[in-house]
Coordinates of C-alpha atoms and ligand atoms in Angstrom, one line a residue:
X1 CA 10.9 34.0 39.0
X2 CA 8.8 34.4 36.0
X3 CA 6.0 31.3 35.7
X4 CA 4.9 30.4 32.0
X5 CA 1.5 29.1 31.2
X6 CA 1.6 26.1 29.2
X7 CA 1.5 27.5 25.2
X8 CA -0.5 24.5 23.3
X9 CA 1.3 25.0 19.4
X10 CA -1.6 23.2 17.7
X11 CA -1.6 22.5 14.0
X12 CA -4.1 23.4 11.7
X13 CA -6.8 20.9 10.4
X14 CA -7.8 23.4 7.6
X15 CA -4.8 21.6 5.8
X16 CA -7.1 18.7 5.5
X17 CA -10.5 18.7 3.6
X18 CA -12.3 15.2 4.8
X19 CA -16.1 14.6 2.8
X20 CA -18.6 13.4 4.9
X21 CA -18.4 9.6 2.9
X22 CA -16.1 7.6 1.1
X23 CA -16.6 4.6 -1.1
X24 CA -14.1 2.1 -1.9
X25 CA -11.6 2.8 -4.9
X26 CA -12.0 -0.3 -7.5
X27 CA -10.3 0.2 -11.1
X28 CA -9.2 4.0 -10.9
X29 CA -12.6 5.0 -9.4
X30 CA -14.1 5.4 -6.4
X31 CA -17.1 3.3 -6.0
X32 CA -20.2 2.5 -3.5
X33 CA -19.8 -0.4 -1.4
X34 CA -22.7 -3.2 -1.1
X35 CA -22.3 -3.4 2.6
X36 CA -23.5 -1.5 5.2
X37 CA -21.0 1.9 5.7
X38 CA -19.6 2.6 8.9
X39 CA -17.6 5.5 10.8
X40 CA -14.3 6.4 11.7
X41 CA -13.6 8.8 14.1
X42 CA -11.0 10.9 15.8
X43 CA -10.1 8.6 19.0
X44 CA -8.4 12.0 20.8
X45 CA -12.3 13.9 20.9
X46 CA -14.9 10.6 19.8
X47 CA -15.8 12.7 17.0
X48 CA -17.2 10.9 13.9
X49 CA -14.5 11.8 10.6
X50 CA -16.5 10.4 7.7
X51 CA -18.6 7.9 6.7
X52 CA -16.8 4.5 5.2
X53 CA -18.5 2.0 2.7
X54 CA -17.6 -2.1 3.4
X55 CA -16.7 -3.6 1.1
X56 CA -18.4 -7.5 0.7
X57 CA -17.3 -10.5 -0.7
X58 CA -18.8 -9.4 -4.0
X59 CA -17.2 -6.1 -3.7
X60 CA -13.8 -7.7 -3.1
X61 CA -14.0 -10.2 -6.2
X62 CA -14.7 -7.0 -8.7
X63 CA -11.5 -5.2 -7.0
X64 CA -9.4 -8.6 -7.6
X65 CA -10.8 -8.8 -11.1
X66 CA -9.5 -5.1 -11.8
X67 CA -6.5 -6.1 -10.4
X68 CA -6.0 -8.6 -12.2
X69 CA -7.0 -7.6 -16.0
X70 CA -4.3 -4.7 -14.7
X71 CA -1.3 -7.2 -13.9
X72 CA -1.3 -7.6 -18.2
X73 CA -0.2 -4.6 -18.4
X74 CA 1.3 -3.6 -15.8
X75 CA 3.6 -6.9 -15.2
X76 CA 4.4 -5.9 -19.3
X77 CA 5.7 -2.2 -18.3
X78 CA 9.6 -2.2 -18.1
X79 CA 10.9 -1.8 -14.8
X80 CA 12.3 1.5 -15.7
X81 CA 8.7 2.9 -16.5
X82 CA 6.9 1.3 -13.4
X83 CA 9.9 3.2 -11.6
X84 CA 8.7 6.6 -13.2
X85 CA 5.0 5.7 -11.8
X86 CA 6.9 4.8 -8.6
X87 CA 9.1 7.9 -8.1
X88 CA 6.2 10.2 -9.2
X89 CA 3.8 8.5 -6.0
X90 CA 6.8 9.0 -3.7
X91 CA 7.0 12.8 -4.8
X92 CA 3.6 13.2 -4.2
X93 CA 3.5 12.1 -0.6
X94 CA 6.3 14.5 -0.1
X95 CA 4.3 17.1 -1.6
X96 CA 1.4 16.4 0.4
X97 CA 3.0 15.3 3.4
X98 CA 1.5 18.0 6.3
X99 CA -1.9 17.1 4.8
X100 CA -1.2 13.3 5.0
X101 CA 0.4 14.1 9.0
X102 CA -2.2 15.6 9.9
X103 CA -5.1 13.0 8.3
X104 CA -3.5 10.4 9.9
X105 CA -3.5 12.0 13.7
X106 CA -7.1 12.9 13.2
X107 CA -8.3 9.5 12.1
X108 CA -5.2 7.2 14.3
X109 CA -4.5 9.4 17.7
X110 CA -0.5 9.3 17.4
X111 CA 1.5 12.6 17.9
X112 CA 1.6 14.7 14.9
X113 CA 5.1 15.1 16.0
X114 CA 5.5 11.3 15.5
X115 CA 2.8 11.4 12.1
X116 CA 5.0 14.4 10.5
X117 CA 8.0 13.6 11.4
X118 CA 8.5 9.6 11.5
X119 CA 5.6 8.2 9.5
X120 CA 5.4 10.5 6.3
X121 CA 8.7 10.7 5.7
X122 CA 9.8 7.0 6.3
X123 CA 6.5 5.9 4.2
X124 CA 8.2 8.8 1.1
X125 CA 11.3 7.3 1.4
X126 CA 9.8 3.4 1.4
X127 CA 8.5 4.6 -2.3
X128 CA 11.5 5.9 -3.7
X129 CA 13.6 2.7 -2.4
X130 CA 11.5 0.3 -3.6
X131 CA 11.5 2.9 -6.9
X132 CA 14.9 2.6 -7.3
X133 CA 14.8 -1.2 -7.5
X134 CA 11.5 -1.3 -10.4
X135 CA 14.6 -1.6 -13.0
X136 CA 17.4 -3.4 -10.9
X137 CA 15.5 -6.6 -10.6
X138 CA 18.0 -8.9 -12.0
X139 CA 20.5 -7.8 -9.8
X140 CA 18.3 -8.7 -6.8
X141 CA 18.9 -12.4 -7.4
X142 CA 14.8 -13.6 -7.6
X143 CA 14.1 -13.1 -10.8
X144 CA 12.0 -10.7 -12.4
X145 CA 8.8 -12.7 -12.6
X146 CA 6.1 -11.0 -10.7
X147 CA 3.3 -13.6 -8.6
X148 CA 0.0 -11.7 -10.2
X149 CA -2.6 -10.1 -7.7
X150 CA -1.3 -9.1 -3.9
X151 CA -4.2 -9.0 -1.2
X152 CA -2.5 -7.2 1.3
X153 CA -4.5 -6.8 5.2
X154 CA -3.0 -4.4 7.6
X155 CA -3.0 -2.8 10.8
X156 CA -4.3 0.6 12.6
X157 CA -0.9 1.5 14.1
X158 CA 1.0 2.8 11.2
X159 CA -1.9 3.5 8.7
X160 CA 0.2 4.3 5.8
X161 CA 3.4 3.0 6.6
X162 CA 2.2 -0.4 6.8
X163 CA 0.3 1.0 3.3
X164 CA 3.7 2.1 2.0
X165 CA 5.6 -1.6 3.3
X166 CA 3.0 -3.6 1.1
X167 CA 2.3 -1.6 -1.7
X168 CA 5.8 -0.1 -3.0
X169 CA 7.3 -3.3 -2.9
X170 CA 4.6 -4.8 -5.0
X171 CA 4.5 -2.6 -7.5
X172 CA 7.9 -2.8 -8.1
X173 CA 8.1 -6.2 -8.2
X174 CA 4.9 -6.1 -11.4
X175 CA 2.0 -7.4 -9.0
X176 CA -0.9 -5.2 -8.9
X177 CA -2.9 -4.8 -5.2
X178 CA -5.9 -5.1 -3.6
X179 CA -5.3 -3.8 0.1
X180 CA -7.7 -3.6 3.1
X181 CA -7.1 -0.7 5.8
X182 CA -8.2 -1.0 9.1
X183 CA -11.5 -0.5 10.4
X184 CA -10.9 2.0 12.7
X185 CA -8.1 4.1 10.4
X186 CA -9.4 4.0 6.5
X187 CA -8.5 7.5 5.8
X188 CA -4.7 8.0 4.7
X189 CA -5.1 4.6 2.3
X190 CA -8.2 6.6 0.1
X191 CA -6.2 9.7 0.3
X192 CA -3.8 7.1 -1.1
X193 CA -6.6 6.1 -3.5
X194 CA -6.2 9.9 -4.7
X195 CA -2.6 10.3 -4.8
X196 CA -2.7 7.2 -7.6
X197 CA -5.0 8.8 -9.7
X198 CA -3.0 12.0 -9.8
X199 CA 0.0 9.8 -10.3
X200 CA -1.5 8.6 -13.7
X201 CA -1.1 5.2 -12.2
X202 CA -3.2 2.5 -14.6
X203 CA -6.7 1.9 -13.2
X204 CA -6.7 -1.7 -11.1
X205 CA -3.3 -1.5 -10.1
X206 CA -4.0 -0.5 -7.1
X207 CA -7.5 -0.8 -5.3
X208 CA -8.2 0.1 -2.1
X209 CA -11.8 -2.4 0.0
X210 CA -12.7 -1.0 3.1
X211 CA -14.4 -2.7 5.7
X212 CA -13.7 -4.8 9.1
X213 CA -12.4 -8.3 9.5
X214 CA -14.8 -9.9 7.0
X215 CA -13.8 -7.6 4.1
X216 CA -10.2 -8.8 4.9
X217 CA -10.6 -12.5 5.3
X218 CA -12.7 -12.2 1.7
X219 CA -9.6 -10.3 0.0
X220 CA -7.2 -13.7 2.0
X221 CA -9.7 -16.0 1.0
X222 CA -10.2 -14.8 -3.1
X223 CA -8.5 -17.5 -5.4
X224 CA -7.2 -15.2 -7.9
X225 CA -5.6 -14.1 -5.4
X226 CA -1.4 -15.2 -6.1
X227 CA 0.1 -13.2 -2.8
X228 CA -1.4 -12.6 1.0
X229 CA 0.4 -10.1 3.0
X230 CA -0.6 -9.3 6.3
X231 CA 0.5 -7.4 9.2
X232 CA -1.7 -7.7 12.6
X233 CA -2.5 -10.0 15.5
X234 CA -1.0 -13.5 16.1
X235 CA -4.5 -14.7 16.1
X236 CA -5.6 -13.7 13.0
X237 CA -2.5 -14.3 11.2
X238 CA -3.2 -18.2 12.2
X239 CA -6.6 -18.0 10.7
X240 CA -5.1 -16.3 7.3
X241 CA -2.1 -19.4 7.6
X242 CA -4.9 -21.6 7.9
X243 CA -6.9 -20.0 5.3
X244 CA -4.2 -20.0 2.6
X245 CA -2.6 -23.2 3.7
X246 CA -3.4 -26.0 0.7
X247 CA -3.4 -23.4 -2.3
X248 CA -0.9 -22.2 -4.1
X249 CA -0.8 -18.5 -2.8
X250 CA 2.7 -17.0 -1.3
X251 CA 2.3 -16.0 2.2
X252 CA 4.0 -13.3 4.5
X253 CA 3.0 -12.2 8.1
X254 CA 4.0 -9.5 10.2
X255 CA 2.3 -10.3 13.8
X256 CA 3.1 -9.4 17.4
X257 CA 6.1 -9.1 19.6
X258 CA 7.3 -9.1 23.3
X259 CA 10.5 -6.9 22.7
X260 CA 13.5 -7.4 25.7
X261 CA 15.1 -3.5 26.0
X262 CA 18.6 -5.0 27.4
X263 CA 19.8 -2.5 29.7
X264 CA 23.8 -3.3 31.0
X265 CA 24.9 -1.5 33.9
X266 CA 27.4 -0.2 32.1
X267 CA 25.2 1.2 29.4
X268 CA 25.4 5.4 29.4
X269 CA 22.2 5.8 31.5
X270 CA 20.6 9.0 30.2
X271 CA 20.5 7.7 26.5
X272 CA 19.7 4.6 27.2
X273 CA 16.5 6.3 29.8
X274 CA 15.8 8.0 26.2
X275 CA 15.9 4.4 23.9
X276 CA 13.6 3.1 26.4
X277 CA 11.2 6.2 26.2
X278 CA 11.4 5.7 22.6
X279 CA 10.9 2.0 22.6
X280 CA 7.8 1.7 24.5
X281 CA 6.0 5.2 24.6
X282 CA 6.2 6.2 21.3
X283 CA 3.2 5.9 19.2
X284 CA 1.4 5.2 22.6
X285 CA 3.4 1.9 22.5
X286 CA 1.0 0.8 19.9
X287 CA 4.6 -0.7 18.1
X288 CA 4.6 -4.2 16.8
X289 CA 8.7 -3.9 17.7
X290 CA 8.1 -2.0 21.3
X291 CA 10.4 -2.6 23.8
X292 CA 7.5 -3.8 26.1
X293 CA 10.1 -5.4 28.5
X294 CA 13.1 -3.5 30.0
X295 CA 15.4 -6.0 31.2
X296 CA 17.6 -4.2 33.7
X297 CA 20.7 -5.4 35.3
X298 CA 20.0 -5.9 38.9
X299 CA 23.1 -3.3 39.9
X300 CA 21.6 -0.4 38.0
X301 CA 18.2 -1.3 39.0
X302 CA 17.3 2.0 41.4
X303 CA 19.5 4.6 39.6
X304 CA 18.0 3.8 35.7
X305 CA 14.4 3.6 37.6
X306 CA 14.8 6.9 39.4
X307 CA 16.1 8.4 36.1
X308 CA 13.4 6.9 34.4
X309 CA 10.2 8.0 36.4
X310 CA 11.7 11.2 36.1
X311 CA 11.8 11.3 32.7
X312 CA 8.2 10.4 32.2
X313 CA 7.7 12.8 34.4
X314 CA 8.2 15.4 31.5
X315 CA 6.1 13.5 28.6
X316 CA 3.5 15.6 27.7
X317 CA 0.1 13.8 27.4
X318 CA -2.9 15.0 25.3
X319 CA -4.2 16.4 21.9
X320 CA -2.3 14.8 19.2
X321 CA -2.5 17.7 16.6
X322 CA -0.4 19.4 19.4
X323 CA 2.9 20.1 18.3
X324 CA 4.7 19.3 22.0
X325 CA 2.5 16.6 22.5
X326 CA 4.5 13.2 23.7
X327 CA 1.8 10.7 23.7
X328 CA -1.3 10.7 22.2
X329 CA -4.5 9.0 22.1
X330 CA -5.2 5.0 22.5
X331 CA -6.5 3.8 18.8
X332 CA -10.3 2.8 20.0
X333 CA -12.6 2.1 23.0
X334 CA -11.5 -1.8 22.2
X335 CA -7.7 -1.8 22.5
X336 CA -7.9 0.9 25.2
X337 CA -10.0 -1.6 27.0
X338 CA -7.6 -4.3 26.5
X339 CA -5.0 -1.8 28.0
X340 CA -6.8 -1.7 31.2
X341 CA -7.1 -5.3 31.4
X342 CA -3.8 -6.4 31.4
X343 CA -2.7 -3.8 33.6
X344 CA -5.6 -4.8 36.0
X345 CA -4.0 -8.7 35.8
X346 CA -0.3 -7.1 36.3
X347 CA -1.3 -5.3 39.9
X348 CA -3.5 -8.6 40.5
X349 CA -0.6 -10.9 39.7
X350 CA 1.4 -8.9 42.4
X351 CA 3.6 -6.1 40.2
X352 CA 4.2 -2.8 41.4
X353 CA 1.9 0.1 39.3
X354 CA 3.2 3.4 38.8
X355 CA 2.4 6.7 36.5
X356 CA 3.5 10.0 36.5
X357 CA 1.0 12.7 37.7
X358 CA -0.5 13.7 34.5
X359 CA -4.0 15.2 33.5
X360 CA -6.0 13.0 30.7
X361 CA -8.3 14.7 28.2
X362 CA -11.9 13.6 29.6
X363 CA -13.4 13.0 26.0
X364 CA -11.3 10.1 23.9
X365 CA -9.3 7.4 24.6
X366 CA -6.6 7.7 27.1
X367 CA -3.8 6.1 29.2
X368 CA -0.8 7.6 30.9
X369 CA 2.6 6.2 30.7
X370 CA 2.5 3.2 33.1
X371 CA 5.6 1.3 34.3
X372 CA 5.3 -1.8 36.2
X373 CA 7.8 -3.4 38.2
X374 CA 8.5 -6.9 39.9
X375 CA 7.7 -8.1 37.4
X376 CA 8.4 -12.1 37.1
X377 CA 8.9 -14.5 33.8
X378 CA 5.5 -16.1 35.1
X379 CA 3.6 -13.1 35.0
X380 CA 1.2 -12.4 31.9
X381 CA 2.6 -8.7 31.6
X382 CA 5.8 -10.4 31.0
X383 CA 4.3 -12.6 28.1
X384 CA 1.4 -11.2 26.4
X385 CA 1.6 -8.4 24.3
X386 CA -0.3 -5.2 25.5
X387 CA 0.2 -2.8 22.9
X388 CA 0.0 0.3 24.4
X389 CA 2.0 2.7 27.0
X390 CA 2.6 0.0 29.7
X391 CA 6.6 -1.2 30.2
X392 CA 7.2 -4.6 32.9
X393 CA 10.3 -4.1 34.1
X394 CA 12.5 -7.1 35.2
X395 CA 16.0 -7.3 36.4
X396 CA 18.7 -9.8 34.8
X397 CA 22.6 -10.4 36.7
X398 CA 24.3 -12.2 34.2
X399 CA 24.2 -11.7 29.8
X400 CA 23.0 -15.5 29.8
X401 CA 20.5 -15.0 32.1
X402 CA 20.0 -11.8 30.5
X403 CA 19.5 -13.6 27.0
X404 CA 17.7 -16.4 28.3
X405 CA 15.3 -14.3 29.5
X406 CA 15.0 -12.4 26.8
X407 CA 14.2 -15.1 24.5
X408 CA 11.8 -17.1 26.7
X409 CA 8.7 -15.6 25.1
X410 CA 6.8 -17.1 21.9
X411 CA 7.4 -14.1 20.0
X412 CA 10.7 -13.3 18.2
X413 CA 10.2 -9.7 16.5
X414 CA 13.5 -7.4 18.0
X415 CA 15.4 -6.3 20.8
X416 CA 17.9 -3.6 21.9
X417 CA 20.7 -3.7 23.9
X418 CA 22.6 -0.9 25.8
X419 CA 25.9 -1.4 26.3
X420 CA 29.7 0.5 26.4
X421 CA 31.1 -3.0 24.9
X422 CA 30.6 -4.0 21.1
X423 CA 32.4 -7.6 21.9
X424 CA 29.1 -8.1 23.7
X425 CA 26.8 -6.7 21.8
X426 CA 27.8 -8.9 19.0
X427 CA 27.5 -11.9 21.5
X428 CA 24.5 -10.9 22.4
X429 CA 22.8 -10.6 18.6
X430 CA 23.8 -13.8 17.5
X431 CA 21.9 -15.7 20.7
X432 CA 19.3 -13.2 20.8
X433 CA 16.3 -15.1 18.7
X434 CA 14.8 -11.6 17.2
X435 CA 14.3 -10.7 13.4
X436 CA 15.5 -6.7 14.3
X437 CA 18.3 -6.5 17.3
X438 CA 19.1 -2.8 17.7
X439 CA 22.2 -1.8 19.7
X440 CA 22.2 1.5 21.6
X441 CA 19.4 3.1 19.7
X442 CA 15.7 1.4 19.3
X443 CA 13.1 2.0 17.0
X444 CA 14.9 2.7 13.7
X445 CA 13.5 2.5 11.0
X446 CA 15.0 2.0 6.7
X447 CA 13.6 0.8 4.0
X448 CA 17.0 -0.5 2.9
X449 CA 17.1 -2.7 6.3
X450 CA 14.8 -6.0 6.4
X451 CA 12.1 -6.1 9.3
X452 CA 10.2 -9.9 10.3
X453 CA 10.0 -12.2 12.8
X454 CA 10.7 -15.6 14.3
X455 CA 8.0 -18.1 15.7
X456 CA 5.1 -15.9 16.7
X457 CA 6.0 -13.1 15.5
X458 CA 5.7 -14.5 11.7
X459 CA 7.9 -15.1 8.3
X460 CA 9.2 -13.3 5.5
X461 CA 10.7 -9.7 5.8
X462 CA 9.5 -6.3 4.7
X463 CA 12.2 -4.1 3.3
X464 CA 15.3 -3.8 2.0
X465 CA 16.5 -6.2 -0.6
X466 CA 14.3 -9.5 1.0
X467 CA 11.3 -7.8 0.4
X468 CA 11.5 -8.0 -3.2
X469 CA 11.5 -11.8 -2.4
X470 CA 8.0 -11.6 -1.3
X471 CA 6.9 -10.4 -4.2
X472 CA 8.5 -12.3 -6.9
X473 CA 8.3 -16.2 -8.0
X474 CA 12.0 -17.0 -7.1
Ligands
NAP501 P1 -5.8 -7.5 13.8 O1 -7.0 -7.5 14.7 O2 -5.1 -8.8 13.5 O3 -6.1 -6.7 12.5 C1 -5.2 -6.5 11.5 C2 -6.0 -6.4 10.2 O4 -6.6 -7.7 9.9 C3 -7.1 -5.4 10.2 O5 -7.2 -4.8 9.0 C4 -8.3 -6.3 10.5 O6 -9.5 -5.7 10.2 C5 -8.0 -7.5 9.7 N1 -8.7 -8.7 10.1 C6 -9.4 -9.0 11.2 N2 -9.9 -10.3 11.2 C7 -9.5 -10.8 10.0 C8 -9.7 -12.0 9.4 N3 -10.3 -13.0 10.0 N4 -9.2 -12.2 8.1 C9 -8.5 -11.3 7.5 N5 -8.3 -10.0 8.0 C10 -8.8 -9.8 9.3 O7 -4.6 -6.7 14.5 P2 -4.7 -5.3 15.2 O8 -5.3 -5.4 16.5 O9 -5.4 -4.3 14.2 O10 -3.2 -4.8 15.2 C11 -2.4 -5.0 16.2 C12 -1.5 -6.2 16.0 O11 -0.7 -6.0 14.9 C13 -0.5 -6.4 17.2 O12 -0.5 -7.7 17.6 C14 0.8 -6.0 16.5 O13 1.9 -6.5 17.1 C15 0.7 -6.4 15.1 N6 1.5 -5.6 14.3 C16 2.6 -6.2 13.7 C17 3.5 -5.6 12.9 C18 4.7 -6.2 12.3 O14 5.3 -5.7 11.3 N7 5.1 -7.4 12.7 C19 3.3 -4.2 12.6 C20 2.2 -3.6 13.2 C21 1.3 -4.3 14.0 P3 -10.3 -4.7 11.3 O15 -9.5 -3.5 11.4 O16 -11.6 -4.5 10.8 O17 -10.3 -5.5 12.6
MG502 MG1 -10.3 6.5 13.2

C-alpha cells in the first residue's frame, strides 16, 4: 500500500502588501493618532503585522465631527446614487477578495478556507443587499429619515463581517460612521479605509479609530453621536447600555450566546455529526451563534458520540493560511487563556475531557478540538460562554425536557435542531427562546435573514429588512 506524506497547500502572503504602521482614517485620510500605537500580530506564529495608532478621545471627536459635516451631504444623496457608491464598495471586495482572505487569517487566526470562502464572500454579498435597498426605503416601512452619525464597536471574530453588518446598512440608510475595530484584529477595517477611497466614497462618511477599549467607549460616549452599534461581550454591552441610557442615542447590541445543538434520535446521524462540527469548531468556535451545547437524546447517546470523536479525529489542526487546514489559531494569549480556564473548571466540576490526538504548532495560540461530556445544567461549561473549540455535551429524553433545557441559560442568540419530523421542528421553534433557530443545518448565514438576540444575548437585529430599522428614525 502506498503511504502519502502529508502535502501542506499553503497560500501565498505575497497577495498582501502590509506597511510597517498604520494611522487611523479620519475624513478620506489617513491620519496619526495622539495615543500611544500598538501592534497586531499574527496569533498562528506571534509575529508582530504592523504597527497601529490609538485613537484618543480627541482623536475620536475630530472623526465624529467629519462624520458629521459628511451626513449634509450625504443624508442629501438620493438613495439611488448612495446605491451606486454602495454597489461600487461591494464590487471592490470582490475584486480584492483573496487579498482581503488572506489579511484577515494573518492578522485573526481563522482558516483561510473559512476567511475565503465564508467571510469575504458573505461580507460582498452584505454590501450589495443592503445596496439594493439605498433606493427602496419607502417600501421598507421606517421611513427614509436617517439618525445622523453611527459609532459602531465591534468584535475580533469576524473582522470584516461584523465591519460589513454595521456599515452597509448604515450607509444605506444616510448615516455616516465612525467604527472602532478590535484591538487585536485592525487590519481588514483600514484596508477597508482604502477600498472607500478608491470607491470615490465622500471624505467623513466613513472613518475608521483604532485603538482598545477606551477608544471604543469614547466613540459610545461622544454626544454627536445619534446611533451606537455594538457587537461583543455581555459585559461590555451593559456598560455601553449604561453609557447611552438617559440620551437620546438609538441603541443595538449583539453580545454572547450559549447555543442548544438539538440532536433527536431520529435525526440522520452523519449530517447531523457534520452540523455539530460546523456549529462549534468552525472559526475555532470563536462564533457568537456556536452550538456550544449538544443536547443529545439519551438513546443515541453512544452511537452520535462514537461517530463524533471519529470525526474530529480527521480535523486538521494548524497553519491557517493552509488550504486543508480545519481549525486554526485561538485570537490572542487572553482568550486562549480564558479557554484553558473554563475547561480547567469543566474536568474540576467532574465532566469527562477528551481530544483527538493531534499535533499543535509550538509558536502561537493553540487548542485542539475538546468535547466534554457529563455534563450537568449546574455546571459552568453548561452556562458560561467559552468561545473557543470546546462542546459540553448533555443528554435530554423528552422535546420538553429537551426545550427546557435548552432555554434555561440567560442567553437567547440561536439554536439548531436535527430532526426527520418538520411537525416538531416547528414545535420546537416557537418554544425555543432564540433570535436564529436553524433546523438541520447550523451556521447559515444571509444578509436577507435577520440575526439578534433575546435577554443576554441583546436587542435589535442585523440583516435583512429589520436592519434598516436600526438605522432609520421610524
Ligand atoms: P468585547 O471585549 O466586548 O469587545 C468588543 C469590542 O468592544 C472591541 O472592539 C473592544 O475593544 C471594545 N470595547 C472593550 N471595552 C469597551 C468599552 N468599555 N466601551 C466600548 N467598547 C469597548 O468582546 P470580545 O471579547 O472582543 O468579543 C467576543 C464577544 O463578542 C463574545 O461574547 C461573543 O459572543 C460576542 N459576539 C457577539 C456577536 C453577535 O452578533 N451577537 C458576534 C460576534 C461576537 P478591544 O478589542 O480593544 O478590547
Ligand atoms: Mg492580530
Amino acid at each position: 500500500m502506498a503511504i502519502f506524506e502529508y502535502a501542506p497547500a499553503p497560500e501565498s502572503t505575497d497577495v498582501v502588501d502590509i506597511k510597517p504602521s498604520y494611522g487611523l482614517f479620519i475624513n478620506g485620510e489617513f491620519v496619526d493618532g495622539s495615543g500611544p500605537t500598538f501592534k497586531t500580530i499574527n496569533p498562528a506564529t506571534e509575529v508582530p503585522l504592523a504597527e497601529i495608532a490609538t485613537a484618543t478621545s480627541d482623536d475620536v471627536d475630530r472623526a465624529v465631527q467629519a462624520a458629521r459635516k459628511a451626513f449634509g451631504v450625504w443624508s442629501a444623496l438620493p438613495g439611488a446614487e448612495r446605491a451606486k457608491y454602495l454597489f461600487r464598495i461591494a464590487r471592490i471586495i470582490q475584486e480584492r477578495a483573496r487579498e482581503l482572505a488572506v489579511l484577515e487569517s494573518l492578522d485573526n487566526g481563522k482558516p483561510i478556507r473559512e476567511s475565503r470562502d465564508v467571510d469575504l464572500p458573505l461580507v460582498a454579498a452584505h454590501f450589495f443587499y443592503y445596496a439594493g435597498w439605498a433606493d427602496k426605503l419607502e417600501y421598507a416601512g421606517f421611513g427614509t429619515k436617517a439618525l445622523g452619525v453611527a459609532g459602531q464597536v465591534i468584535p475580533w471574530n469576524f473582522p470584516l463581517l461584523m465591519l460589513a453588518w454595521k456599515i452597509a446598512p448604515a450607509l444605506a440608510c444616510g448615516n455616516t460612521v465612525v467604527l472602532k475595530p478590535a484591538e487585536t484584529t485592525p487590519l481588514t477595517a483600514l484596508w477597508f479605509a482604502d477600498i472607500c477611497r478608491q470607491a470615490d466614497l465622500p471624505p467623513g462618511v466613513v472613518n475608521i479609530v483604532t485603538g482598545a477599549g477606551d477608544t471604543g467607549a469614547a466613540v459610545v460616549a461622544h454626544p454627536d453621536v445619534n446611533k451606537v452599534a455594538f457587537t461583543g461581550s455581555t459585559e461590555v454591552g451593559r456598560i455601553i447600555a449604561r453609557t447611552v441610557a438617559g440620551t437620546d442615542k438609538k441603541l443595538t447590541l449583539e453580545l454572547g450566546g450559549k447555543a442548544a445543538n438539538i440532536v433527536f434520535e431520529d435525526a440522520a446521524i452523519d449530517q447531523a455529526v457534520e452540523g455539530i462540527v460546523n456549529g462549534i469548531f468552525f472559526n475555532q468556535g470563536h462564533v457568537c451563534c456556536a452550538g456550544s451545547r449538544l443536547l443529545v437524546q439519551e438513546s443515541i447517546q453512544d452511537e452520535l458520540l462514537d461517530s463524533l470523536k471519529r470525526r474530529l479525529g480527521t480535523l486538521r489542526v494548524g497553519d491557517p493560511l493552509d488550504k486543508n487546514t480545519d481549525v486554526g489559531a485561538i485570537n490572542s494569549a487572553d482568550q486562549l487563556a480564558k479557554i484553558r480556564e473554563l475547561s480547567e473548571i469543566g474536568e474540576s466540576e467532574g465532566a469527562l475531557r477528551w481530544s483527538p490526538a493531534c499535533e499543535l504548532p509550538e509558536r502561537g495560540f493553540w487548542f485542539p478540538p475538546t468535547i466534554f461530556t457529563g455534563v450537568a445544567q449546574s455546571h459552568t461549561i453548561a452556562r458560561d460562554e467559552i468561545f473557543g473549540p470546546v462542546l459540553s455535551v448533555l443528554t435530554f429524553r423528552t422535546p420538553a425536557e429537551a426545550v427546557e433545557k435548552a432555554n434555561n441559560t440567560p442567553y437567547g442568540l440561536s439554536a439548531g435542531i436535527w430532526t426527520e419530523k418538520g411537525s416538531r421542528i416547528l414545535w420546537m421553534a416557537d418554544k425555543l427562546r432564540a433570535g436564529v433557530v436553524w433546523a438541520n443545518t447550523f451556521n447559515k448565514f444571509d444578509p436577507a435573514s435577520p440575526f439578534g438576540g433575546y435577554k443576554e444575548s441583546g436587542y435589535g437585529r442585523e440583516g435583512g429588512l429589520l436592519g434598516l430599522e436600526a438605522y432609520l428614525d421610524v
